[in-house]
Tab-separated table of C-alpha atoms in Angstrom:
chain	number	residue	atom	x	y	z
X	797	UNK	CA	-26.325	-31.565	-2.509
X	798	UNK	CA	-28.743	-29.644	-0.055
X	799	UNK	CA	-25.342	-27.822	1.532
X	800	UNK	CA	-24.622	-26.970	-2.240
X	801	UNK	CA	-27.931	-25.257	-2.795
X	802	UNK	CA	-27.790	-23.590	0.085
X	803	UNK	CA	-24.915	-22.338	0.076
X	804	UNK	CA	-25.353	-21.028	-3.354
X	805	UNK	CA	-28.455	-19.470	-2.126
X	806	UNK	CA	-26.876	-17.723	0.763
X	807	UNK	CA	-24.205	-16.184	-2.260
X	808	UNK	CA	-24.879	-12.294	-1.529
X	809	UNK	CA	-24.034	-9.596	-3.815
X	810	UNK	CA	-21.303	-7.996	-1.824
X	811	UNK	CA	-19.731	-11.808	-1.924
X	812	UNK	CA	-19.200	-11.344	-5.426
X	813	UNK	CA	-17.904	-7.962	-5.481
X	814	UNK	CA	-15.455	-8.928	-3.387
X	815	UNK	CA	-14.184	-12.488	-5.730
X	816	UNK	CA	-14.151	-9.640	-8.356
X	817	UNK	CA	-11.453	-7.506	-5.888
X	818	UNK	CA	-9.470	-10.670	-5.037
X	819	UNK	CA	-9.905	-11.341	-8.958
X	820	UNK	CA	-8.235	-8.071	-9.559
X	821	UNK	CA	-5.541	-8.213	-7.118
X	822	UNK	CA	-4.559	-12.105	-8.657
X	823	UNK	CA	-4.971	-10.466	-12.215
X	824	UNK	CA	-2.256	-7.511	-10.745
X	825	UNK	CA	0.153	-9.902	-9.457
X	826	UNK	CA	0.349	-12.447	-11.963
X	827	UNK	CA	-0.632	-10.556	-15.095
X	828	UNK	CA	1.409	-7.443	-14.210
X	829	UNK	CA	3.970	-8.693	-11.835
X	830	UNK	CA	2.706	-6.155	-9.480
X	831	UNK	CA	3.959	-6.902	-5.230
X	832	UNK	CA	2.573	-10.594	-6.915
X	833	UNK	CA	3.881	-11.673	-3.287
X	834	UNK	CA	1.592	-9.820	-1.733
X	835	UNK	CA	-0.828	-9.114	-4.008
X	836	UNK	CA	-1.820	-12.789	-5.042
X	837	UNK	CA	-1.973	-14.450	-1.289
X	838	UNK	CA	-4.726	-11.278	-0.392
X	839	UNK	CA	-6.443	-11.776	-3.660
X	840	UNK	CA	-7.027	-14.990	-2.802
X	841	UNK	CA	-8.109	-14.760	0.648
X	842	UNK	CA	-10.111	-12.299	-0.514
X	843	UNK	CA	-12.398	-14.855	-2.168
X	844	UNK	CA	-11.654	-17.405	0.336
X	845	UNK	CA	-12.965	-15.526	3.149
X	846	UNK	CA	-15.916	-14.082	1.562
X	847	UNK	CA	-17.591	-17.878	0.520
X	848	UNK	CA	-20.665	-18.358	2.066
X	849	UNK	CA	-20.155	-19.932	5.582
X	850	UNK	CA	-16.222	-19.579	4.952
X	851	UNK	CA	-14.872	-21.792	7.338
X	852	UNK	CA	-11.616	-19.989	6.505
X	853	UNK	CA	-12.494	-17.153	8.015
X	854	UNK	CA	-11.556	-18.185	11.486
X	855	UNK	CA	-7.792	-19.923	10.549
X	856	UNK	CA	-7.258	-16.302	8.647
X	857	UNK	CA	-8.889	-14.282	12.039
X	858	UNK	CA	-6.821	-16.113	14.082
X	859	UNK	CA	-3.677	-15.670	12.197
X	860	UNK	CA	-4.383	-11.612	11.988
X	861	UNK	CA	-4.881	-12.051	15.759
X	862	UNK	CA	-1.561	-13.956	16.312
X	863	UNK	CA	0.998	-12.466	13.415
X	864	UNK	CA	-0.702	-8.747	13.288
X	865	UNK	CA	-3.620	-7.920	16.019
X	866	UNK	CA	-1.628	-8.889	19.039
X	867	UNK	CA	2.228	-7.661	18.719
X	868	UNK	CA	2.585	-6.723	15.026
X	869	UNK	CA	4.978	-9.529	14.395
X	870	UNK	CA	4.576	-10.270	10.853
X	871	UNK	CA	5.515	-6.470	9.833
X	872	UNK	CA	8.299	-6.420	11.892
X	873	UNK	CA	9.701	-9.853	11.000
X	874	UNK	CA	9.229	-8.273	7.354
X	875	UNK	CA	11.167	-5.092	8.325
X	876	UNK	CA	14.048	-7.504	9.630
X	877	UNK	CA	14.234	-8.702	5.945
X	878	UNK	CA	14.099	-5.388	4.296
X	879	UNK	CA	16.908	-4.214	6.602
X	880	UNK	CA	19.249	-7.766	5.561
X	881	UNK	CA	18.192	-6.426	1.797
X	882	UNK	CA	19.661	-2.323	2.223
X	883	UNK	CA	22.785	-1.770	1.579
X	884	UNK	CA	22.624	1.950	3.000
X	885	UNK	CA	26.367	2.929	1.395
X	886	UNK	CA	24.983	5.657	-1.280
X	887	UNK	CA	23.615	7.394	2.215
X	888	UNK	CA	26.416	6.793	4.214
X	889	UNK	CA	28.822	8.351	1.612
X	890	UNK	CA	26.615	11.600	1.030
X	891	UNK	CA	24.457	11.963	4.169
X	892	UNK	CA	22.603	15.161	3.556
X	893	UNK	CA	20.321	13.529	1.357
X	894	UNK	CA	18.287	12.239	4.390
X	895	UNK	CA	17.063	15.605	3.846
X	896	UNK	CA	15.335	14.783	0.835
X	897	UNK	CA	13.855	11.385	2.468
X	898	UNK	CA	12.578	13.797	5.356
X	899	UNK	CA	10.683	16.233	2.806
X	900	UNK	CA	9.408	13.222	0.939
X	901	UNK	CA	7.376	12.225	4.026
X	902	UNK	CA	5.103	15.876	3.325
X	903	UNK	CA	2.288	13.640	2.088
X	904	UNK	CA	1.695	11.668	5.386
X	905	UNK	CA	0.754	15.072	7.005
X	906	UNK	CA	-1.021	16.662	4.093
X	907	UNK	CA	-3.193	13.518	3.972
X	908	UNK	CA	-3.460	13.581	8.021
X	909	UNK	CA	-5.235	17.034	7.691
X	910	UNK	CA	-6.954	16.259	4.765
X	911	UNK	CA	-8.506	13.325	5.977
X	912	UNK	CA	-9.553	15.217	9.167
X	913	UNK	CA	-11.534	17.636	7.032
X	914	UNK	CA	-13.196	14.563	5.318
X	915	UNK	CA	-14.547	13.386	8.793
X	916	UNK	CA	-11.890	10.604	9.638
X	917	UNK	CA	-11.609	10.396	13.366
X	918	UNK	CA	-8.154	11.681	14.535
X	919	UNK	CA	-6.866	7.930	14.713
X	920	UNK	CA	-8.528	6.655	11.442
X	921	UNK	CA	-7.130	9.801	9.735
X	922	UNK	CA	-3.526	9.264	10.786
X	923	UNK	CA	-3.821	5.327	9.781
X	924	UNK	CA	-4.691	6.754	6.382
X	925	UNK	CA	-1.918	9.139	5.755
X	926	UNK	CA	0.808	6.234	6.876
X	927	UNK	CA	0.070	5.165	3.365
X	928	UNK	CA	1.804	7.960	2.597
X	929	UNK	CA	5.003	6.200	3.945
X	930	UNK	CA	4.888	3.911	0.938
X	931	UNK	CA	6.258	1.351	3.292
X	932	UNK	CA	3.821	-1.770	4.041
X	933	UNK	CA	5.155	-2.707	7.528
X	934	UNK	CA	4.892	0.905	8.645
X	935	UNK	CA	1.419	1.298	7.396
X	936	UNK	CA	0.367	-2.255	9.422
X	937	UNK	CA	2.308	-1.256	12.015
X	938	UNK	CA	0.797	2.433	12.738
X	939	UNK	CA	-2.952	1.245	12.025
X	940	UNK	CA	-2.657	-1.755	13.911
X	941	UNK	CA	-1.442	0.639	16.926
X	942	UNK	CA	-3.815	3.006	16.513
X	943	UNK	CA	-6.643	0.336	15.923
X	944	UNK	CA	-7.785	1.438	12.987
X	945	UNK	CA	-11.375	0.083	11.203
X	946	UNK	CA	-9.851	0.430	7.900
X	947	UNK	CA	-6.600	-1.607	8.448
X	948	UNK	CA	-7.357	-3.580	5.309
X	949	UNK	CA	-8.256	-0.895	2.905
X	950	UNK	CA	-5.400	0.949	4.383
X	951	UNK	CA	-3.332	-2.042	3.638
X	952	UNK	CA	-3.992	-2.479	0.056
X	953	UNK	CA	-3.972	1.076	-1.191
X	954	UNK	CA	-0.628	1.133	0.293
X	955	UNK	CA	1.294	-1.826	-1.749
X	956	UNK	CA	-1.071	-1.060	-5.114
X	957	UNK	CA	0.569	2.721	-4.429
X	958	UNK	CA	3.774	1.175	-4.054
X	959	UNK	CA	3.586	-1.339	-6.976
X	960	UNK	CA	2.264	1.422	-9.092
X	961	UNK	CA	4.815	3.898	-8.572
X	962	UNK	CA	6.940	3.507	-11.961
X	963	UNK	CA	3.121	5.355	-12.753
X	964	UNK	CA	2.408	7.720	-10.183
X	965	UNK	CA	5.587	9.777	-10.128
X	966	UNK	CA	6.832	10.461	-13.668
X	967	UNK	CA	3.722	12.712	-14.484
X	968	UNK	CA	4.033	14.374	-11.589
X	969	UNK	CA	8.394	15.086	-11.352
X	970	UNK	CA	7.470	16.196	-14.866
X	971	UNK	CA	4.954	18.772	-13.725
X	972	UNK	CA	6.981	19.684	-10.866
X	973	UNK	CA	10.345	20.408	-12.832
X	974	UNK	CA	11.802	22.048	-16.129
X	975	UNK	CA	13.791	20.019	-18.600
X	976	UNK	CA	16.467	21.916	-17.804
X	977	UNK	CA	16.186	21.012	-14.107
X	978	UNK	CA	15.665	17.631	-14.823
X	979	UNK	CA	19.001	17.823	-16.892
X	980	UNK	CA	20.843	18.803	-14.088
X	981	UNK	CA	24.261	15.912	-13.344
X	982	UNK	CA	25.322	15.110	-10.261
X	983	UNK	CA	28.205	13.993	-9.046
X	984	UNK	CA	28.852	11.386	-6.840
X	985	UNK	CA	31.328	13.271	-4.755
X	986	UNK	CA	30.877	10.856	-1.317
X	987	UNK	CA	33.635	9.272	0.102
X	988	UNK	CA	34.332	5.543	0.789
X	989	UNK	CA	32.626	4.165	3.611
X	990	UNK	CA	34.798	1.384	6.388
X	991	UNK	CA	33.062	-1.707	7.413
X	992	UNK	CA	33.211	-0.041	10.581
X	993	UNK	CA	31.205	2.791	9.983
X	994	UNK	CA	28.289	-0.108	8.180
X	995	UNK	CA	28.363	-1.671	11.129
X	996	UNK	CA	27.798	0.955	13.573
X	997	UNK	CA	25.060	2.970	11.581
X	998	UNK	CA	22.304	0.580	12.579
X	999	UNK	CA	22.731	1.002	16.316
X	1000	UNK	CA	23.149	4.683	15.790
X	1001	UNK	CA	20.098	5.135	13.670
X	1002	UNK	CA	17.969	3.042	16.551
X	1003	UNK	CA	19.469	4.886	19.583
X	1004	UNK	CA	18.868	8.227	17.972
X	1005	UNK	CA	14.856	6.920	16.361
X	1006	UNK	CA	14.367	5.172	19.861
X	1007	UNK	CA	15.020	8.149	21.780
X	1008	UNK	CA	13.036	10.680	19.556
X	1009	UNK	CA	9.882	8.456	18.510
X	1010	UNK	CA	9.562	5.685	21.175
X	1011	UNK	CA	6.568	4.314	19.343
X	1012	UNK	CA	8.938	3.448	16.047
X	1013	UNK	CA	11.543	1.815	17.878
X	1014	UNK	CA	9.925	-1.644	17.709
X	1015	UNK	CA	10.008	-0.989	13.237
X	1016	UNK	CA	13.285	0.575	13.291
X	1017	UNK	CA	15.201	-2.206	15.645
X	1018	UNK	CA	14.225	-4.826	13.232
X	1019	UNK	CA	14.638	-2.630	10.628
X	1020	UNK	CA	18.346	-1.737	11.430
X	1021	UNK	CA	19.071	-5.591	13.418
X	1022	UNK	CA	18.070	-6.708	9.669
X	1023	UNK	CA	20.880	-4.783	8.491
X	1024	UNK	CA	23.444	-5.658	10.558
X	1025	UNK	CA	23.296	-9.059	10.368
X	1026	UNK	CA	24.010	-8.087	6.580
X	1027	UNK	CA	26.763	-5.700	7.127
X	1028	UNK	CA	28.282	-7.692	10.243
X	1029	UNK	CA	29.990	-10.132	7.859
X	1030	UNK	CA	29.634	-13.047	9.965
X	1031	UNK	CA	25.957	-14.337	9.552
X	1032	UNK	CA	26.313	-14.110	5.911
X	1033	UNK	CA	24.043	-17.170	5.646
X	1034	UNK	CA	21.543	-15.866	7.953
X	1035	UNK	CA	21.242	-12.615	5.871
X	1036	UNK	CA	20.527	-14.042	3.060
X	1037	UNK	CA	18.075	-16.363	4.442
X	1038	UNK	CA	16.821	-13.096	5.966
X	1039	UNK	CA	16.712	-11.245	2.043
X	1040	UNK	CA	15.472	-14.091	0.522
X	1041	UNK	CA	13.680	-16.574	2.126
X	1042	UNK	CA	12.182	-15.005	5.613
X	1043	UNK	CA	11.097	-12.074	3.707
X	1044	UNK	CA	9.352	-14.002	0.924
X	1045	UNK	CA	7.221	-16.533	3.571
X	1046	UNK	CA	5.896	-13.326	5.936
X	1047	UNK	CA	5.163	-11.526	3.145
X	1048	UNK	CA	3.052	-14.409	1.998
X	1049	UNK	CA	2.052	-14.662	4.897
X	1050	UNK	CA	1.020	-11.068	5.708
X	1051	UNK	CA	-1.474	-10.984	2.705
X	1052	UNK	CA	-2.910	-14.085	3.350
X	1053	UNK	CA	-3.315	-12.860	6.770
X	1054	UNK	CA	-4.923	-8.832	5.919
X	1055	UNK	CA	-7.373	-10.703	3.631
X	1056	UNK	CA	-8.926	-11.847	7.138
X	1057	UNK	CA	-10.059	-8.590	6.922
X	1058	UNK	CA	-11.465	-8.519	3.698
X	1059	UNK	CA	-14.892	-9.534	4.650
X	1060	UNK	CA	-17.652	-8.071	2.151
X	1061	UNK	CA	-19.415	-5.859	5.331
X	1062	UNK	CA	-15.889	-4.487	7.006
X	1063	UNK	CA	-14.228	-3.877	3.350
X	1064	UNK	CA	-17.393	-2.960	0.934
X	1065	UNK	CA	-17.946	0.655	2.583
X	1066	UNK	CA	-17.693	4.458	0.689
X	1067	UNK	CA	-14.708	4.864	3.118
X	1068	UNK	CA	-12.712	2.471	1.119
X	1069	UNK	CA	-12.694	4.288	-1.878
X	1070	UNK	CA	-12.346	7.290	-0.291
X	1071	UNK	CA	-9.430	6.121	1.543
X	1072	UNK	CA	-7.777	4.638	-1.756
X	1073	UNK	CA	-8.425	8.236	-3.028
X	1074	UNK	CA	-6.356	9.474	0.053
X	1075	UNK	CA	-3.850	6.778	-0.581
X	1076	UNK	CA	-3.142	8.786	-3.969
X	1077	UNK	CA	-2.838	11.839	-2.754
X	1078	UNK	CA	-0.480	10.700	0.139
X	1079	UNK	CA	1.894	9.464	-2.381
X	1080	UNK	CA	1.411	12.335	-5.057
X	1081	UNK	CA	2.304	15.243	-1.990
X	1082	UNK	CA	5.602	13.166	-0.369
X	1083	UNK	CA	6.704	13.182	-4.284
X	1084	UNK	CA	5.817	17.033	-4.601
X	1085	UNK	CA	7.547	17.353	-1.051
X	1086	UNK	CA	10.503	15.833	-2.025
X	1087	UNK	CA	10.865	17.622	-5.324
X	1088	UNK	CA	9.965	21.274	-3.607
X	1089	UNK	CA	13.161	20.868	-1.281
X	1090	UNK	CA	16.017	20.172	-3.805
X	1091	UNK	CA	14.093	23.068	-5.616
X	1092	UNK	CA	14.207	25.269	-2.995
X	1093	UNK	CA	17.923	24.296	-1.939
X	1094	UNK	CA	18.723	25.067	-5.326
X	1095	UNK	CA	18.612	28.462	-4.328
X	1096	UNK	CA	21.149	28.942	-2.134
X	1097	UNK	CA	23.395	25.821	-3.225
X	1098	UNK	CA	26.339	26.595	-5.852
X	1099	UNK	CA	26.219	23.433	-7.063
X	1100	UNK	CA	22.490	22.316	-7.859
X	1101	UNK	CA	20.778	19.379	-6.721
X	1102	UNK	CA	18.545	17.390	-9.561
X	1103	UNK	CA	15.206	18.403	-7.672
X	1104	UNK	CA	14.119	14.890	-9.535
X	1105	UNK	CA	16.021	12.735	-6.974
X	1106	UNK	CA	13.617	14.362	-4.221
X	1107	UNK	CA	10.686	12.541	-5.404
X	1108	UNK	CA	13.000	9.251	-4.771
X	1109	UNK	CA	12.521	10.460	-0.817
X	1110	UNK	CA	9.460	7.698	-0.455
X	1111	UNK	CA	10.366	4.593	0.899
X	1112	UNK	CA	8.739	2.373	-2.369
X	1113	UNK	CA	12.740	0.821	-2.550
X	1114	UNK	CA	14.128	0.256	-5.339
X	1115	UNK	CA	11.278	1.531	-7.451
X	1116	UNK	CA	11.538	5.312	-6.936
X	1117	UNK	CA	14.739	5.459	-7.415
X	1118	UNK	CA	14.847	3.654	-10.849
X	1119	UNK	CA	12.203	6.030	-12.026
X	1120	UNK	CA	14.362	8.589	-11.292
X	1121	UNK	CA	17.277	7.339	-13.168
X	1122	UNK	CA	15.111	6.272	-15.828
X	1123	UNK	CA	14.058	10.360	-16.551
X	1124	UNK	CA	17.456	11.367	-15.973
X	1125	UNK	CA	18.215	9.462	-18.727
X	1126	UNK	CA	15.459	10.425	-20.706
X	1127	UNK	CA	16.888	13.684	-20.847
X	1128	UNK	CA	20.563	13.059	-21.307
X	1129	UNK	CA	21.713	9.778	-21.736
X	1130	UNK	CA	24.720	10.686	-19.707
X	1131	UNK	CA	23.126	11.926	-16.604
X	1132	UNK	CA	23.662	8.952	-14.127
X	1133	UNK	CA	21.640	9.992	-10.966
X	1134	UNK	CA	20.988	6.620	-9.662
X	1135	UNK	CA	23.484	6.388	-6.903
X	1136	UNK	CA	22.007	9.763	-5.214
X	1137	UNK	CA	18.701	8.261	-6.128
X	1138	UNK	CA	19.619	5.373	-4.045
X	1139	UNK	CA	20.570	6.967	-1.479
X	1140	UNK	CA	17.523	9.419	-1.454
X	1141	UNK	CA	15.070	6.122	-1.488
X	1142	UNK	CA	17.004	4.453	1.394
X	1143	UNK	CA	17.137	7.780	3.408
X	1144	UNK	CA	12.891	7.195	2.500
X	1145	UNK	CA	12.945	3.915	4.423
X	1146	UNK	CA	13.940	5.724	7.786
X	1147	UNK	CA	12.327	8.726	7.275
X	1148	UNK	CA	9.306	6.802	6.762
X	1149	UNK	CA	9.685	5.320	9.987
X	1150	UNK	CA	10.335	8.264	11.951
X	1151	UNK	CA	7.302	9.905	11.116
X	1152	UNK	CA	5.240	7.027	11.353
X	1153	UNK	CA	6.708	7.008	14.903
X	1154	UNK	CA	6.033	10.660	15.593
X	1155	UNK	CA	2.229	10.444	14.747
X	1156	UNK	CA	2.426	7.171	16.517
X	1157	UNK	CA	3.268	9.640	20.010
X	1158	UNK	CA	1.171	12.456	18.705
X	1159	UNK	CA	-1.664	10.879	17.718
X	1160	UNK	CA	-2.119	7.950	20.141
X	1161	UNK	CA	-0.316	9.249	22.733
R	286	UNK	CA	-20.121	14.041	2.962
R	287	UNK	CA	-19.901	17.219	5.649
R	288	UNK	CA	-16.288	18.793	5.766
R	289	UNK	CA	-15.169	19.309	9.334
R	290	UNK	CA	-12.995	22.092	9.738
R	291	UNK	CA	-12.693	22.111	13.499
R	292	UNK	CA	-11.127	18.526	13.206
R	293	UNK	CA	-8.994	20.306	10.471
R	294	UNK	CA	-7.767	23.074	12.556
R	295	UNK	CA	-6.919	20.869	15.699
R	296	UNK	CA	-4.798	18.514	13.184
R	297	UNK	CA	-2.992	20.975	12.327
R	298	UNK	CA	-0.516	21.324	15.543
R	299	UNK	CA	0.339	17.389	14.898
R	300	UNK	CA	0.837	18.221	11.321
R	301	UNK	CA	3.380	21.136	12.004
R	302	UNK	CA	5.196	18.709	15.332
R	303	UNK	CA	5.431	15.861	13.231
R	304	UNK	CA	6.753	16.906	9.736
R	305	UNK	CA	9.201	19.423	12.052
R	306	UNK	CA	10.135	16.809	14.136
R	307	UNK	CA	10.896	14.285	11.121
R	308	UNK	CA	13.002	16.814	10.130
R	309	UNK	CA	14.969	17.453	13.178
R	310	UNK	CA	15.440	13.636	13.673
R	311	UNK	CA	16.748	13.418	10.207
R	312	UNK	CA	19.370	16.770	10.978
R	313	UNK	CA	20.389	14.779	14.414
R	314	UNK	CA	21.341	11.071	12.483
R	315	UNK	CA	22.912	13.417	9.135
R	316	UNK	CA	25.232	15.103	12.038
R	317	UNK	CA	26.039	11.348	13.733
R	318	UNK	CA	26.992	9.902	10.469
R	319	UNK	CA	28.761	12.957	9.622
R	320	UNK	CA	30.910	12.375	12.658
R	321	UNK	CA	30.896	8.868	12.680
R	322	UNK	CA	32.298	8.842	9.030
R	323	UNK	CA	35.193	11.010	10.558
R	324	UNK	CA	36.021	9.067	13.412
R	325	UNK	CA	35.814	5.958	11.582
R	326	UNK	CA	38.036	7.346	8.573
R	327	UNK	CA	40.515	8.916	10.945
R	328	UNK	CA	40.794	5.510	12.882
R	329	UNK	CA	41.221	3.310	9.645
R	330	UNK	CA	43.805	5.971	8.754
C-alpha cells in the first residue's frame, strides 16, 4: 500500500503526456489499422516505460542496446524480410523508372538543409531528413549511425508518415499535376524477365550500392539476400518464413524496443514536434521530386510519362503505389498505372537506401 | 528559434553530392539491368 501511494505520488506530468502518446499510437494501430505492428508494441512501451520507477525500462534499454544501439540488427533482420516480400519484376521489365525512385528521394536533402537552418547539428539534421526515405529500417539505421538524440522521435514520425501516406500524397499529386496529366495511360511495354536475370539482380544491385555508398551496404545486403532467397526457388519455405513470420516478430520487436526511448525527459522536448514537422515536409518534397521529373521528362519524351507515378518514387511499399492507381482511376476508369507504379515504389526501396548511404559517407564520414 | 544560415550554406555541398550521387548510382544499376536483361534474354534464347 505505501509503494502504491508513492508511486502515485511520484506520477509527474510529463508521465502522463506520454500514456496519452502511447494512447494515441494504440488508438492508430488498432482503431485505424495504421503500421498496428509497429505502432501498438511502441504505444505500449510508451506507457510502460514512463511508470513511475519502471522497472521496464532497463529489459527495453537493454534490448535497444542489443537489437539497435550496438550493430543495428533488428532493422536489418527487418530489411531481410522486406527483400523475401519484393518481387522487383515491374522494375526489372522497365528499368528507367529507377529514375523516378531517385528523384523521389529530393525530400531527404531538402529537409537536410532545412533542418540545418533550424539549428539541427549537421548529424541530427541528416537523421531527420532519413525520414524522408519513408523506409523504417533506413531511418534506424542512419540515426543509429550517426548517433542521433532524436532516434525515437525520428522513429515515429517516420512509420506515422508512412502509415499516413494514402493522406499525404493525393492533395499534393493533385496540386502538382493537371487532370489532363493525370489522365495520361501508360503502357506496360517491358519485356519478360528469366529467373536468371531475378536471381542475379540482387548481387548486382549490392556490388554496385556496396561500391558507391559503403555505409548502405550492411541495409542493402540484407535487403537484396532477402530477395534472393525469394527469387532463388529453392528456400521457398525459408522465404516465406522470412515474409511472414521473421518480419512480423522484429517488427514487434523493433517498437517495443524504440519505446526504450520514449522516456518523458528524452522524448517530451520542442525538437520533437519540430522534427515531426520536418518529417512532413520530407515526405511532401520526395513526392513533389518525384512528380517534377516525369514532368520535366515529359518534355522531351514522345510518349509521356503519367508524372503521377513519380510521387510512387518513396519507398512507403505498397502504399504509394496504390494511391497512385487509385487517382489514375479516378480520372479514367481505364487508366491502369499500377504496374509502373509498382515498379516506381520498388525502385523507392533502393533509392532510399542509396541515399541514406551517401549521407551516411558525407555526413559521418 | 535563431535560423542559422552558415550551417545552411555549408549543407549545401552534401545536399548537391548526395542527391547527384543518388542519381548517378541509380543511372549505373538502370545500365546493369539493361545489360543484364540482354545477356540473360540472349542466353535463354
Amino acid at each position: 500500500m505505501e509503494v502504491l501511494a508513492q508511486n502515485l505520488c511520484s506520477i509527474t506530468a510529463a508521465q502522463v503526456i506520454m500514456w496519452c502518446i502511447g494512447g494515441v499510437l494504440m488508438y492508430l494501430a488498432i482503431g485505424k489499422k495504421m503500421e498496428p505492428a509497429l505502432l501498438l508494441p511502441m504505444g505500449f512501451g510508451a506507457i510502460l516505460v514512463n511508470l513511475p520507477n519502471s522497472g521496464a525500462a532497463a529489459v527495453l534499454g537493454r534490448l535497444y542496446e542489443i537489437g539497435i544501439a550496438d550493430n543495428e540488427l533488428f532493422p536489418l533482420l527487418l530489411f531481410l524480410g522486406i527483400g523475401a516480400m519484393i518481387d522487383f519484376t515491374p522494375l526489372l521489365r522497365q528499368p528507367r523508372l529507377m529514375l523516378f525512385g531517385a528523384a523521389a528521394q529530393f525530400g531527404i536533402f531538402f529537409t537536410l538543409g532545412l533542418a540545418s537552418l533550424l539549428g539541427f547539428e549537421q548529424k541530427d539534421a541528416a537523421s531527420i531528413a532519413i525520414i524522408g526515405a519513408a523506409d523504417g529500417p533506413t531511418s534506424i539505421f542512419v540515426a543509429q549511425t550517426l548517433n542521433s538524440r532524436y532516434t525515437a522521435a525520428i522513429l515515429v514520425a517516420a512509420y506515422s508518415y508512412m502509415a499516413l501516406v494514402p493522406i499525404v500524397q493525393p492533395p499534393i499529386i493533385r496540386r502538382c499535376t493537371t487532370r489532363a496529366e493525370r489522365r495520361i495511360r501508360m503502357q506496360d511495354k517491358g519485356r519478360p524477365v528469366s529467373k536468371r536475370t531475378r536471381i542475379l539482380f540482387p548481387v548486382l544491385v549490392t556490388v554496385i550500392v556496396g561500391l558507391a555508398a559503403p555505409g548502405a551496404v550492411a541495409l542493402i545486403g540484407f535487403l537484396m539476400f532477402g530477395n534472393l532467397i525469394r527469387e532463388c526457388g529453392v528456400l521457398n519455405t525459408l522465404s516465406e518464413t522470412a515474409q511472414n513470420v521473421l518480419a512480423n516478430l522484429i517488427t514487434l520487436l523493433l517498437g517495443i524496443t524504440v519505446a526504450a526511448r520514449m522516456s518523458a525527459e528524452e522524448f517530451l522536448q520542442a525538437q520533437t514536434l519540430l522534427i515531426l514537422g520536418l518529417g512532413l515536409v520530407a515526405f511532401v518534397m520526395d513526392t513533389v521530386g518525384g512528380i517534377l521529373l516525369a514532368k520535366l521528362m515529359n518534355l522531351f519524351l514522345k510518349e509521356k510519362v503519367n508524372p503521377m507515378i513519380g510521387a510512387a518514387g518513396i519507398s512507403a511499399f505498397p502504399m504509394s503505389a496504390r494511391v497512385v492507381h487509385k487517382l489514375g482511376r479516378e480520372e479514367d476508369n481505364q487508366n491502369f498505372l499500377l504496374m509502373s507504379a509498382v515498379g516506381v515504389n520498388v525502385s523507392g526501396q533502393i533509392a532510399s537506401v542509396i541515399a541514406g548511404g551517401l549521407v551516411l559517407a558525407l555526413v559521418g564520414g | 528559434m535563431e535560423l542559422r544560415f552558415d550551417d545552411f550554406l555549408a549543407i549545401l555541398p552534401i545536399f548537391g553530392k548526395g542527391f547527384l550521387g543518388t542519381f548517378l548510382v541509380t543511372i549505373v544499376i538502370i545500365g546493369a539491368v539493361s545489360l543484364l536483361n540482354r545477356l540473360t534474354s540472349k542466353i535463354d534464347n
